[in-house]
Amino acid sequence: KESEYVYLQIADDGIGLFKYDSKHHFGLNTMKERARSVGGSLDVHSRAGKGTLVAGWLPCLEPERMKRSQALFSIKGKNSVP
């Protein structure tokens, strides 16, 4: 059975993202890893002064796989997925 996917796209016209070395700023990498872990993808495109585009494909998970993957969506012990 071929999986169904949800496409998401978030864009703004802000100042863009700036790359810098830091051991404390890894949110976008974590988002990409989480998308890949369930068979999806996430891309970030940003240009200084031109804004940012975050786009991704996420598979529609079957209920059993959703339960196994809920840890990916857990925030301090609270699930954001019903």
Short mmCIF file of N, CA and C in Angstrom, two decimals:
data_model
loop_
_atom_site.label_atom_id
_atom_site.label_comp_id
_atom_site.label_asym_id
_atom_site.label_seq_id
_atom_site.Cartn_x
_atom_site.Cartn_y
_atom_site.Cartn_z
N LYS A 1 0.85 -1.19 0.00
CA LYS A 1 0.00 0.00 0.00
C LYS A 1 0.89 1.25 0.00
N GLU A 2 0.64 2.13 -0.92
CA GLU A 2 1.41 3.35 -1.00
C GLU A 2 0.93 4.34 0.06
N SER A 3 1.88 4.95 0.77
CA SER A 3 1.55 5.88 1.84
C SER A 3 0.99 7.18 1.29
N GLU A 4 0.12 7.77 2.07
CA GLU A 4 -0.36 9.12 1.78
C GLU A 4 0.47 10.09 2.59
N TYR A 5 0.69 11.25 2.03
CA TYR A 5 1.52 12.25 2.69
C TYR A 5 0.78 13.56 2.86
N VAL A 6 1.22 14.32 3.83
CA VAL A 6 0.73 15.67 4.05
C VAL A 6 1.90 16.60 3.72
N TYR A 7 1.62 17.63 2.93
CA TYR A 7 2.63 18.62 2.59
C TYR A 7 2.39 19.85 3.44
N LEU A 8 3.45 20.35 4.05
CA LEU A 8 3.30 21.58 4.83
C LEU A 8 4.31 22.60 4.34
N GLN A 9 3.89 23.85 4.41
CA GLN A 9 4.77 24.94 3.97
C GLN A 9 4.50 26.14 4.86
N ILE A 10 5.56 26.67 5.42
CA ILE A 10 5.47 27.85 6.28
C ILE A 10 6.47 28.86 5.74
N ALA A 11 6.00 30.07 5.47
CA ALA A 11 6.88 31.09 4.90
C ALA A 11 6.67 32.41 5.62
N ASP A 12 7.75 33.19 5.66
CA ASP A 12 7.61 34.55 6.16
C ASP A 12 8.49 35.48 5.32
N ASP A 13 8.32 36.76 5.52
CA ASP A 13 9.11 37.74 4.78
C ASP A 13 10.01 38.51 5.73
N GLY A 14 10.52 37.81 6.74
CA GLY A 14 11.36 38.44 7.76
C GLY A 14 12.80 38.61 7.32
N ILE A 15 13.69 38.63 8.30
CA ILE A 15 15.10 38.91 8.03
C ILE A 15 15.88 37.67 7.59
N GLY A 16 15.26 36.50 7.64
CA GLY A 16 15.94 35.27 7.27
C GLY A 16 16.66 34.67 8.46
N LEU A 17 17.22 33.50 8.25
CA LEU A 17 17.96 32.80 9.30
C LEU A 17 19.45 32.99 9.09
N PHE A 18 20.15 33.04 10.18
CA PHE A 18 21.60 33.20 10.11
C PHE A 18 22.25 31.95 10.67
N LYS A 19 23.26 31.46 9.95
CA LYS A 19 23.99 30.28 10.42
C LYS A 19 25.09 30.72 11.36
N TYR A 20 25.19 30.00 12.46
CA TYR A 20 26.27 30.27 13.40
C TYR A 20 26.53 29.00 14.19
N ASP A 21 27.75 28.87 14.66
CA ASP A 21 28.13 27.69 15.45
C ASP A 21 27.66 27.87 16.88
N SER A 22 26.93 26.90 17.35
CA SER A 22 26.50 26.91 18.74
C SER A 22 26.04 25.52 19.11
N LYS A 23 26.39 25.10 20.28
CA LYS A 23 25.94 23.80 20.78
C LYS A 23 24.54 23.90 21.36
N HIS A 24 23.98 25.09 21.42
CA HIS A 24 22.69 25.29 22.06
C HIS A 24 21.56 25.57 21.08
N HIS A 25 21.83 25.67 19.81
CA HIS A 25 20.82 26.00 18.81
C HIS A 25 20.75 24.88 17.77
N PHE A 26 19.85 23.93 17.97
CA PHE A 26 19.76 22.80 17.05
C PHE A 26 18.32 22.46 16.71
N GLY A 27 17.41 23.40 16.86
CA GLY A 27 15.99 23.16 16.61
C GLY A 27 15.65 22.71 15.20
N LEU A 28 16.22 23.36 14.20
CA LEU A 28 15.92 22.98 12.81
C LEU A 28 16.46 21.59 12.50
N ASN A 29 17.65 21.28 13.00
CA ASN A 29 18.19 19.94 12.77
C ASN A 29 17.32 18.88 13.44
N THR A 30 16.82 19.17 14.62
CA THR A 30 15.94 18.23 15.31
C THR A 30 14.65 18.04 14.53
N MET A 31 14.10 19.11 13.98
CA MET A 31 12.87 19.00 13.18
C MET A 31 13.12 18.13 11.95
N LYS A 32 14.27 18.30 11.29
CA LYS A 32 14.61 17.49 10.12
C LYS A 32 14.77 16.02 10.51
N GLU A 33 15.44 15.75 11.62
CA GLU A 33 15.63 14.38 12.08
C GLU A 33 14.29 13.72 12.41
N ARG A 34 13.40 14.44 13.04
CA ARG A 34 12.08 13.89 13.38
C ARG A 34 11.28 13.57 12.13
N ALA A 35 11.34 14.44 11.14
CA ALA A 35 10.62 14.17 9.89
C ALA A 35 11.19 12.92 9.22
N ARG A 36 12.51 12.81 9.15
CA ARG A 36 13.15 11.63 8.53
C ARG A 36 12.81 10.35 9.30
N SER A 37 12.71 10.43 10.62
CA SER A 37 12.49 9.24 11.43
C SER A 37 11.14 8.59 11.16
N VAL A 38 10.19 9.35 10.60
CA VAL A 38 8.88 8.77 10.28
C VAL A 38 8.69 8.64 8.77
N GLY A 39 9.78 8.80 8.01
CA GLY A 39 9.71 8.62 6.56
C GLY A 39 9.37 9.87 5.80
N GLY A 40 9.53 11.02 6.41
CA GLY A 40 9.23 12.29 5.74
C GLY A 40 10.48 13.08 5.45
N SER A 41 10.30 14.34 5.11
CA SER A 41 11.43 15.22 4.84
C SER A 41 11.05 16.65 5.22
N LEU A 42 12.06 17.44 5.50
CA LEU A 42 11.85 18.83 5.85
C LEU A 42 13.01 19.63 5.27
N ASP A 43 12.70 20.69 4.55
CA ASP A 43 13.71 21.55 3.95
C ASP A 43 13.51 22.98 4.43
N VAL A 44 14.61 23.67 4.62
CA VAL A 44 14.58 25.06 5.05
C VAL A 44 15.36 25.88 4.04
N HIS A 45 14.72 26.92 3.51
CA HIS A 45 15.37 27.82 2.55
C HIS A 45 15.25 29.23 3.12
N SER A 46 16.39 29.90 3.23
CA SER A 46 16.38 31.24 3.82
C SER A 46 17.43 32.10 3.14
N ARG A 47 17.07 33.38 2.95
CA ARG A 47 18.01 34.36 2.40
C ARG A 47 17.94 35.60 3.26
N ALA A 48 19.10 36.12 3.57
CA ALA A 48 19.18 37.32 4.40
C ALA A 48 18.31 38.43 3.81
N GLY A 49 17.43 38.96 4.61
CA GLY A 49 16.56 40.05 4.19
C GLY A 49 15.39 39.64 3.32
N LYS A 50 15.28 38.36 3.00
CA LYS A 50 14.23 37.88 2.10
C LYS A 50 13.26 36.90 2.76
N GLY A 51 13.50 36.55 4.00
CA GLY A 51 12.58 35.64 4.68
C GLY A 51 13.03 34.19 4.64
N THR A 52 12.14 33.34 5.12
CA THR A 52 12.44 31.92 5.27
C THR A 52 11.24 31.10 4.81
N LEU A 53 11.55 29.95 4.21
CA LEU A 53 10.53 28.99 3.80
C LEU A 53 10.90 27.64 4.42
N VAL A 54 9.98 27.08 5.18
CA VAL A 54 10.13 25.73 5.73
C VAL A 54 9.07 24.88 5.04
N ALA A 55 9.49 23.81 4.38
CA ALA A 55 8.56 22.96 3.65
C ALA A 55 8.88 21.50 3.93
N GLY A 56 7.84 20.69 4.00
CA GLY A 56 8.10 19.29 4.27
C GLY A 56 6.96 18.38 3.88
N TRP A 57 7.31 17.11 3.74
CA TRP A 57 6.36 16.04 3.48
C TRP A 57 6.38 15.12 4.68
N LEU A 58 5.21 14.82 5.23
CA LEU A 58 5.10 13.88 6.34
C LEU A 58 4.08 12.82 5.99
N PRO A 59 4.41 11.55 6.26
CA PRO A 59 3.46 10.49 5.94
C PRO A 59 2.30 10.49 6.91
N CYS A 60 1.15 10.10 6.43
CA CYS A 60 0.00 9.89 7.30
C CYS A 60 0.23 8.53 7.96
N LEU A 61 0.48 8.54 9.25
CA LEU A 61 0.83 7.31 9.96
C LEU A 61 -0.41 6.52 10.35
N GLU A 62 -0.28 5.20 10.29
CA GLU A 62 -1.34 4.33 10.77
C GLU A 62 -1.36 4.43 12.29
N PRO A 63 -2.51 4.18 12.93
CA PRO A 63 -2.62 4.36 14.38
C PRO A 63 -1.52 3.65 15.19
N GLU A 64 -1.16 2.43 14.83
CA GLU A 64 -0.14 1.71 15.59
C GLU A 64 1.23 2.37 15.46
N ARG A 65 1.55 2.81 14.26
CA ARG A 65 2.85 3.48 14.08
C ARG A 65 2.84 4.84 14.75
N MET A 66 1.69 5.50 14.79
CA MET A 66 1.58 6.79 15.46
C MET A 66 1.89 6.62 16.95
N LYS A 67 1.36 5.57 17.56
CA LYS A 67 1.62 5.32 18.98
C LYS A 67 3.11 5.12 19.22
N ARG A 68 3.78 4.37 18.33
CA ARG A 68 5.21 4.13 18.49
C ARG A 68 6.02 5.40 18.27
N SER A 69 5.50 6.33 17.50
CA SER A 69 6.23 7.54 17.16
C SER A 69 5.88 8.72 18.06
N GLN A 70 4.96 8.57 18.98
CA GLN A 70 4.53 9.70 19.79
C GLN A 70 5.65 10.33 20.59
N ALA A 71 6.67 9.57 20.92
CA ALA A 71 7.80 10.14 21.65
C ALA A 71 8.45 11.26 20.84
N LEU A 72 8.34 11.21 19.53
CA LEU A 72 8.91 12.25 18.69
C LEU A 72 8.19 13.59 18.89
N PHE A 73 6.94 13.53 19.30
CA PHE A 73 6.14 14.73 19.43
C PHE A 73 5.94 15.14 20.88
N SER A 74 6.59 14.44 21.79
CA SER A 74 6.41 14.68 23.21
C SER A 74 7.19 15.92 23.64
N ILE A 75 6.54 16.74 24.45
CA ILE A 75 7.17 17.94 24.99
C ILE A 75 7.05 17.89 26.50
N LYS A 76 8.16 17.67 27.18
CA LYS A 76 8.20 17.62 28.64
C LYS A 76 7.11 16.71 29.20
N GLY A 77 6.97 15.53 28.60
CA GLY A 77 6.04 14.55 29.13
C GLY A 77 4.60 14.73 28.66
N LYS A 78 4.31 15.79 27.93
CA LYS A 78 2.96 16.02 27.43
C LYS A 78 2.96 15.78 25.93
N ASN A 79 2.07 14.95 25.46
CA ASN A 79 1.98 14.68 24.03
C ASN A 79 1.16 15.75 23.35
N SER A 80 1.67 16.23 22.23
CA SER A 80 0.89 17.20 21.45
C SER A 80 0.07 16.52 20.38
N VAL A 81 0.18 15.19 20.31
CA VAL A 81 -0.62 14.39 19.37
C VAL A 81 -1.61 13.60 20.18
N PRO A 82 -2.91 13.67 19.85
CA PRO A 82 -3.90 12.95 20.64
C PRO A 82 -3.71 11.44 20.59
#
